[in-house]
């Protein structure tokens, strides 16, 4: 008795379309339990990729998302990843490689939020103990994670790296000098790294979300502020997490054939 069509194949037996070239690829999404991270993980999973849901402390949320994305069929797993633990990037990448052989796509989305400098305070009065952890956590761990991920990408001759920055790194924002400095470093990383990895089939780009309607923003930002920002946006609405996820999906897939070293803003035109 013959078996039915294989995974991902329609009843006709013909392979299902794979326009993004992601079926079976291993994707590591850091900060995957947040609003943008979870949307990114779901987008890649919907394209047939296997997704490692990286989390810092909320294991329950990560395992719930991994279950939704097919952990029982080995299509997802939860991986711990902490920006403030220097050894964490290596451990997370090693766990994905042990399960699936490589990291084909890295989405560096994890973030450490800094305290905004208080209105009326001066830049030079901010203590180093307040700003240094923000700079260190938002830049050095990303570099470490990229270093460890690139090794298996080179072996396979293909890879995609998407670094999640912020519109603050490009347009600036009062009181966020230190966070903006760290995120701006990701742009420098992409522009220089592309020269080292490009001929190995690896493309590296940056996505810069603007104010995005995550649960954190919706619950923590006053409605008047959101209304003001919406009114100042050419499209007349703020981006939602899936707007960002669709941009990341394109840059992190085979649909992106030769775009590298670029920064894409998802801001509704701001």
mmCIF file of C-alpha atoms in Angstrom:
data_model
loop_
_atom_site.group_PDB
_atom_site.id
_atom_site.type_symbol
_atom_site.label_atom_id
_atom_site.label_comp_id
_atom_site.label_asym_id
_atom_site.label_seq_id
_atom_site.Cartn_x
_atom_site.Cartn_y
_atom_site.Cartn_z
ATOM 1 C CA UNK A 1 0.000 0.000 0.000
ATOM 2 C CA UNK A 2 1.532 3.251 -1.061
ATOM 3 C CA UNK A 3 1.934 6.124 1.372
ATOM 4 C CA UNK A 4 0.314 9.545 1.019
ATOM 5 C CA UNK A 5 2.012 12.721 -0.065
ATOM 6 C CA UNK A 6 4.962 13.849 2.026
ATOM 7 C CA UNK A 7 4.992 16.804 4.398
ATOM 8 C CA UNK A 8 4.231 20.057 2.622
ATOM 9 C CA UNK A 9 2.986 18.317 -0.534
ATOM 10 C CA UNK A 10 -0.587 18.826 -1.803
ATOM 11 C CA UNK A 11 -2.899 15.922 -2.579
ATOM 12 C CA UNK A 12 -1.692 15.900 -6.199
ATOM 13 C CA UNK A 13 1.738 14.803 -5.027
ATOM 14 C CA UNK A 14 3.388 17.882 -6.501
ATOM 15 C CA UNK A 15 5.595 19.865 -4.083
ATOM 16 C CA UNK A 16 3.808 22.782 -2.477
ATOM 17 C CA UNK A 17 4.993 26.224 -3.586
ATOM 18 C CA UNK A 18 7.941 27.534 -1.602
ATOM 19 C CA UNK A 19 8.336 31.128 -2.841
ATOM 20 C CA UNK A 20 10.552 32.172 0.053
ATOM 21 C CA UNK A 21 12.817 29.104 -0.126
ATOM 22 C CA UNK A 22 12.430 28.503 3.605
ATOM 23 C CA UNK A 23 10.951 25.028 3.829
ATOM 24 C CA UNK A 24 13.134 23.038 6.205
ATOM 25 C CA UNK A 25 15.471 25.963 6.958
ATOM 26 C CA UNK A 26 16.465 26.480 10.602
ATOM 27 C CA UNK A 27 15.643 29.949 11.909
ATOM 28 C CA UNK A 28 16.801 31.364 15.238
ATOM 29 C CA UNK A 29 14.676 34.280 16.466
ATOM 30 C CA UNK A 30 15.981 35.952 19.610
ATOM 31 C CA UNK A 31 13.528 37.827 21.803
ATOM 32 C CA UNK A 32 10.807 35.657 20.288
ATOM 33 C CA UNK A 33 8.275 35.940 23.100
ATOM 34 C CA UNK A 34 7.674 39.681 22.590
ATOM 35 C CA UNK A 35 5.119 41.105 20.196
ATOM 36 C CA UNK A 36 7.445 41.648 17.238
ATOM 37 C CA UNK A 37 9.500 38.516 17.914
ATOM 38 C CA UNK A 38 6.458 36.248 18.102
ATOM 39 C CA UNK A 39 5.076 37.704 14.858
ATOM 40 C CA UNK A 40 8.418 37.041 13.155
ATOM 41 C CA UNK A 41 8.514 33.457 14.444
ATOM 42 C CA UNK A 42 4.996 32.799 13.174
ATOM 43 C CA UNK A 43 5.768 34.240 9.739
ATOM 44 C CA UNK A 44 8.798 31.994 9.226
ATOM 45 C CA UNK A 45 6.946 28.960 10.535
ATOM 46 C CA UNK A 46 4.086 29.581 8.111
ATOM 47 C CA UNK A 47 6.627 29.319 5.288
ATOM 48 C CA UNK A 48 7.711 25.847 6.398
ATOM 49 C CA UNK A 49 10.827 26.834 8.346
ATOM 50 C CA UNK A 50 11.837 25.239 11.631
ATOM 51 C CA UNK A 51 11.936 27.959 14.248
ATOM 52 C CA UNK A 52 13.959 28.210 17.439
ATOM 53 C CA UNK A 53 12.022 30.460 19.813
ATOM 54 C CA UNK A 54 14.668 32.140 21.964
ATOM 55 C CA UNK A 55 13.608 33.545 25.333
ATOM 56 C CA UNK A 56 15.257 35.006 28.403
ATOM 57 C CA UNK A 57 12.980 34.244 31.349
ATOM 58 C CA UNK A 58 9.453 33.392 30.200
ATOM 59 C CA UNK A 59 9.934 29.718 29.420
ATOM 60 C CA UNK A 60 6.221 29.051 29.604
ATOM 61 C CA UNK A 61 5.445 31.606 26.886
ATOM 62 C CA UNK A 62 8.281 30.301 24.702
ATOM 63 C CA UNK A 63 7.188 26.687 25.019
ATOM 64 C CA UNK A 64 3.584 27.651 24.305
ATOM 65 C CA UNK A 65 4.645 29.443 21.122
ATOM 66 C CA UNK A 66 6.914 26.550 20.119
ATOM 67 C CA UNK A 67 4.004 24.141 20.595
ATOM 68 C CA UNK A 68 1.833 26.357 18.391
ATOM 69 C CA UNK A 69 4.530 26.300 15.709
ATOM 70 C CA UNK A 70 4.870 22.525 15.689
ATOM 71 C CA UNK A 71 7.313 21.465 18.388
ATOM 72 C CA UNK A 72 5.692 18.016 18.488
ATOM 73 C CA UNK A 73 6.644 17.538 14.815
ATOM 74 C CA UNK A 74 10.195 18.896 15.371
ATOM 75 C CA UNK A 75 9.287 22.139 13.605
ATOM 76 C CA UNK A 76 10.005 24.376 16.595
ATOM 77 C CA UNK A 77 11.804 24.438 19.915
ATOM 78 C CA UNK A 78 12.279 26.836 22.808
ATOM 79 C CA UNK A 79 15.871 27.951 23.473
ATOM 80 C CA UNK A 80 17.078 30.098 26.349
ATOM 81 C CA UNK A 81 18.991 33.231 25.328
ATOM 82 C CA UNK A 82 20.090 36.006 27.681
ATOM 83 C CA UNK A 83 21.685 39.247 26.561
ATOM 84 C CA UNK A 84 23.432 39.709 29.900
ATOM 85 C CA UNK A 85 25.126 36.286 29.895
ATOM 86 C CA UNK A 86 28.220 36.266 27.641
ATOM 87 C CA UNK A 87 28.053 32.505 27.078
ATOM 88 C CA UNK A 88 24.383 32.454 26.161
ATOM 89 C CA UNK A 89 24.714 33.143 22.390
ATOM 90 C CA UNK A 90 27.100 30.224 21.916
ATOM 91 C CA UNK A 91 24.841 27.884 23.885
ATOM 92 C CA UNK A 92 21.718 28.911 21.983
ATOM 93 C CA UNK A 93 23.343 28.492 18.565
ATOM 94 C CA UNK A 94 24.862 25.153 19.597
ATOM 95 C CA UNK A 95 21.441 23.892 20.686
ATOM 96 C CA UNK A 96 19.918 24.755 17.313
ATOM 97 C CA UNK A 97 22.822 23.180 15.441
ATOM 98 C CA UNK A 98 22.606 20.024 17.529
ATOM 99 C CA UNK A 99 18.924 19.684 16.652
ATOM 100 C CA UNK A 100 18.841 20.834 13.026
ATOM 101 C CA UNK A 101 22.458 20.945 11.846
ATOM 102 C CA UNK A 102 22.836 24.695 11.337
ATOM 103 C CA UNK A 103 21.384 28.130 11.805
ATOM 104 C CA UNK A 104 20.297 29.090 8.299
ATOM 105 C CA UNK A 105 18.588 32.339 9.288
ATOM 106 C CA UNK A 106 19.339 34.517 12.296
ATOM 107 C CA UNK A 107 16.909 37.216 13.383
ATOM 108 C CA UNK A 108 18.553 39.223 16.171
ATOM 109 C CA UNK A 109 15.501 40.755 17.819
ATOM 110 C CA UNK A 110 16.230 40.554 21.561
ATOM 111 C CA UNK A 111 16.497 43.951 23.216
ATOM 112 C CA UNK A 112 17.321 45.526 26.536
ATOM 113 C CA UNK A 113 15.328 48.693 27.064
ATOM 114 C CA UNK A 114 17.047 51.597 28.700
ATOM 115 C CA UNK A 115 15.540 54.181 30.979
ATOM 116 C CA UNK A 116 14.818 57.324 29.000
ATOM 117 C CA UNK A 117 16.797 60.307 30.242
ATOM 118 C CA UNK A 118 14.451 62.420 32.341
ATOM 119 C CA UNK A 119 13.202 65.678 30.779
ATOM 120 C CA UNK A 120 15.320 68.573 31.980
ATOM 121 C CA UNK A 121 18.269 66.362 32.904
ATOM 122 C CA UNK A 122 21.559 66.679 31.061
ATOM 123 C CA UNK A 123 23.325 64.056 28.990
ATOM 124 C CA UNK A 124 26.587 64.486 30.900
ATOM 125 C CA UNK A 125 24.919 63.828 34.237
ATOM 126 C CA UNK A 126 23.751 60.289 33.423
ATOM 127 C CA UNK A 127 25.833 57.843 35.519
ATOM 128 C CA UNK A 128 27.812 55.229 33.643
ATOM 129 C CA UNK A 129 26.132 52.504 35.681
ATOM 130 C CA UNK A 130 22.848 53.550 34.058
ATOM 131 C CA UNK A 131 23.921 53.699 30.411
ATOM 132 C CA UNK A 132 26.734 51.167 30.034
ATOM 133 C CA UNK A 133 24.525 48.058 30.505
ATOM 134 C CA UNK A 134 22.189 49.345 27.778
ATOM 135 C CA UNK A 135 25.033 49.784 25.286
ATOM 136 C CA UNK A 136 26.677 46.476 26.172
ATOM 137 C CA UNK A 137 23.489 44.398 26.099
ATOM 138 C CA UNK A 138 22.195 45.741 22.793
ATOM 139 C CA UNK A 139 25.403 45.363 20.793
ATOM 140 C CA UNK A 140 27.988 42.880 22.103
ATOM 141 C CA UNK A 141 25.606 39.876 22.368
ATOM 142 C CA UNK A 142 24.400 40.443 18.819
ATOM 143 C CA UNK A 143 27.981 40.366 17.564
ATOM 144 C CA UNK A 144 28.592 37.143 19.498
ATOM 145 C CA UNK A 145 25.438 35.527 18.130
ATOM 146 C CA UNK A 146 26.307 36.484 14.559
ATOM 147 C CA UNK A 147 29.835 35.090 14.973
ATOM 148 C CA UNK A 148 28.552 31.713 16.127
ATOM 149 C CA UNK A 149 25.760 31.552 13.521
ATOM 150 C CA UNK A 150 27.934 32.468 10.550
ATOM 151 C CA UNK A 151 30.084 29.343 10.906
ATOM 152 C CA UNK A 152 27.329 26.945 9.851
ATOM 153 C CA UNK A 153 26.032 29.357 7.217
ATOM 154 C CA UNK A 154 29.457 29.374 5.556
ATOM 155 C CA UNK A 155 29.543 25.574 5.586
ATOM 156 C CA UNK A 156 26.223 25.449 3.764
ATOM 157 C CA UNK A 157 27.035 28.322 1.410
ATOM 158 C CA UNK A 158 23.815 30.131 2.265
ATOM 159 C CA UNK A 159 22.520 32.275 5.093
ATOM 160 C CA UNK A 160 20.443 35.271 6.017
ATOM 161 C CA UNK A 161 20.993 37.608 8.967
ATOM 162 C CA UNK A 162 18.454 40.256 9.948
ATOM 163 C CA UNK A 163 19.358 42.643 12.757
ATOM 164 C CA UNK A 164 16.465 44.464 14.424
ATOM 165 C CA UNK A 165 17.446 48.049 15.120
ATOM 166 C CA UNK A 166 15.196 51.052 15.767
ATOM 167 C CA UNK A 167 14.127 54.223 13.974
ATOM 168 C CA UNK A 168 15.845 55.985 16.898
ATOM 169 C CA UNK A 169 19.193 54.935 15.432
ATOM 170 C CA UNK A 170 18.449 56.853 12.248
ATOM 171 C CA UNK A 171 16.283 59.797 13.238
ATOM 172 C CA UNK A 172 17.247 60.193 16.866
ATOM 173 C CA UNK A 173 14.970 60.701 19.844
ATOM 174 C CA UNK A 174 15.389 63.042 22.825
ATOM 175 C CA UNK A 175 16.697 61.263 25.897
ATOM 176 C CA UNK A 176 17.632 58.012 24.127
ATOM 177 C CA UNK A 177 21.256 58.725 23.252
ATOM 178 C CA UNK A 178 22.612 55.513 24.740
ATOM 179 C CA UNK A 179 20.000 53.130 23.344
ATOM 180 C CA UNK A 180 20.292 54.883 19.985
ATOM 181 C CA UNK A 181 24.083 54.520 20.059
ATOM 182 C CA UNK A 182 23.868 50.777 20.638
ATOM 183 C CA UNK A 183 21.288 50.250 17.911
ATOM 184 C CA UNK A 184 23.289 52.381 15.474
ATOM 185 C CA UNK A 185 26.147 49.952 15.982
ATOM 186 C CA UNK A 186 24.082 47.271 14.245
ATOM 187 C CA UNK A 187 24.118 49.336 11.061
ATOM 188 C CA UNK A 188 27.909 49.538 11.185
ATOM 189 C CA UNK A 189 28.057 45.791 11.769
ATOM 190 C CA UNK A 190 25.914 45.040 8.717
ATOM 191 C CA UNK A 191 27.755 47.433 6.410
ATOM 192 C CA UNK A 192 31.138 45.942 7.238
ATOM 193 C CA UNK A 193 30.156 42.295 7.730
ATOM 194 C CA UNK A 194 28.631 42.086 4.262
ATOM 195 C CA UNK A 195 32.135 42.301 2.773
ATOM 196 C CA UNK A 196 33.311 39.261 4.718
ATOM 197 C CA UNK A 197 30.331 36.948 4.190
ATOM 198 C CA UNK A 198 28.771 38.027 0.913
ATOM 199 C CA UNK A 199 30.727 35.676 -1.337
ATOM 200 C CA UNK A 200 29.703 32.775 0.911
ATOM 201 C CA UNK A 201 26.042 33.334 0.043
ATOM 202 C CA UNK A 202 25.226 35.174 3.267
ATOM 203 C CA UNK A 203 23.207 38.391 3.223
ATOM 204 C CA UNK A 204 22.989 40.671 6.256
ATOM 205 C CA UNK A 205 20.503 43.502 6.653
ATOM 206 C CA UNK A 206 18.872 45.704 9.276
ATOM 207 C CA UNK A 207 15.192 46.366 9.932
ATOM 208 C CA UNK A 208 14.267 49.517 11.864
ATOM 209 C CA UNK A 209 10.756 49.475 13.315
ATOM 210 C CA UNK A 210 9.119 52.695 14.351
ATOM 211 C CA UNK A 211 6.590 52.913 17.143
ATOM 212 C CA UNK A 212 4.778 49.585 16.839
ATOM 213 C CA UNK A 213 1.482 48.542 18.392
ATOM 214 C CA UNK A 214 2.804 45.752 20.574
ATOM 215 C CA UNK A 215 1.117 44.888 23.839
ATOM 216 C CA UNK A 216 3.906 46.745 25.631
ATOM 217 C CA UNK A 217 3.186 49.933 23.680
ATOM 218 C CA UNK A 218 -0.585 49.629 23.864
ATOM 219 C CA UNK A 219 -0.586 49.134 27.621
ATOM 220 C CA UNK A 220 2.354 51.347 28.563
ATOM 221 C CA UNK A 221 2.070 54.372 26.305
ATOM 222 C CA UNK A 222 -0.703 56.895 26.996
ATOM 223 C CA UNK A 223 -3.464 56.960 24.408
ATOM 224 C CA UNK A 224 -2.838 60.662 23.779
ATOM 225 C CA UNK A 225 0.769 59.930 22.823
ATOM 226 C CA UNK A 226 -0.255 57.128 20.480
ATOM 227 C CA UNK A 227 -2.861 59.395 18.885
ATOM 228 C CA UNK A 228 -0.267 62.125 18.384
ATOM 229 C CA UNK A 229 2.192 59.709 16.788
ATOM 230 C CA UNK A 230 -0.520 58.273 14.551
ATOM 231 C CA UNK A 231 -1.503 61.720 13.348
ATOM 232 C CA UNK A 232 2.123 62.440 12.452
ATOM 233 C CA UNK A 233 2.446 59.248 10.370
ATOM 234 C CA UNK A 234 1.847 59.572 6.604
ATOM 235 C CA UNK A 235 -0.104 56.300 6.408
ATOM 236 C CA UNK A 236 -2.405 57.387 9.208
ATOM 237 C CA UNK A 237 -1.643 54.382 11.370
ATOM 238 C CA UNK A 238 1.151 52.926 13.456
ATOM 239 C CA UNK A 239 2.817 49.726 12.323
ATOM 240 C CA UNK A 240 1.677 46.499 13.923
ATOM 241 C CA UNK A 241 4.036 43.584 14.689
ATOM 242 C CA UNK A 242 3.109 41.754 11.506
ATOM 243 C CA UNK A 243 4.125 44.742 9.399
ATOM 244 C CA UNK A 244 7.615 44.336 10.808
ATOM 245 C CA UNK A 245 7.512 40.552 10.503
ATOM 246 C CA UNK A 246 6.715 40.655 6.782
ATOM 247 C CA UNK A 247 9.733 42.879 6.128
ATOM 248 C CA UNK A 248 11.984 40.574 8.149
ATOM 249 C CA UNK A 249 10.627 37.517 6.347
ATOM 250 C CA UNK A 250 11.541 38.926 2.945
ATOM 251 C CA UNK A 251 15.070 39.969 3.903
ATOM 252 C CA UNK A 252 15.614 36.679 5.752
ATOM 253 C CA UNK A 253 14.562 34.444 2.886
ATOM 254 C CA UNK A 254 15.630 33.281 -0.572
ATOM 255 C CA UNK A 255 13.179 35.829 -2.001
ATOM 256 C CA UNK A 256 15.935 38.274 -1.102
ATOM 257 C CA UNK A 257 18.397 37.362 -3.778
ATOM 258 C CA UNK A 258 21.062 40.049 -3.540
ATOM 259 C CA UNK A 259 20.136 42.763 -1.015
ATOM 260 C CA UNK A 260 22.748 43.151 1.682
ATOM 261 C CA UNK A 261 24.090 45.827 3.993
ATOM 262 C CA UNK A 262 20.842 47.777 3.820
ATOM 263 C CA UNK A 263 18.567 49.296 6.453
ATOM 264 C CA UNK A 264 14.817 49.102 5.965
ATOM 265 C CA UNK A 265 12.518 51.266 8.072
ATOM 266 C CA UNK A 266 9.004 50.104 8.946
ATOM 267 C CA UNK A 267 7.512 53.343 10.193
ATOM 268 C CA UNK A 268 4.588 54.234 7.958
ATOM 269 C CA UNK A 269 6.749 56.898 6.352
ATOM 270 C CA UNK A 270 8.035 58.656 9.451
#
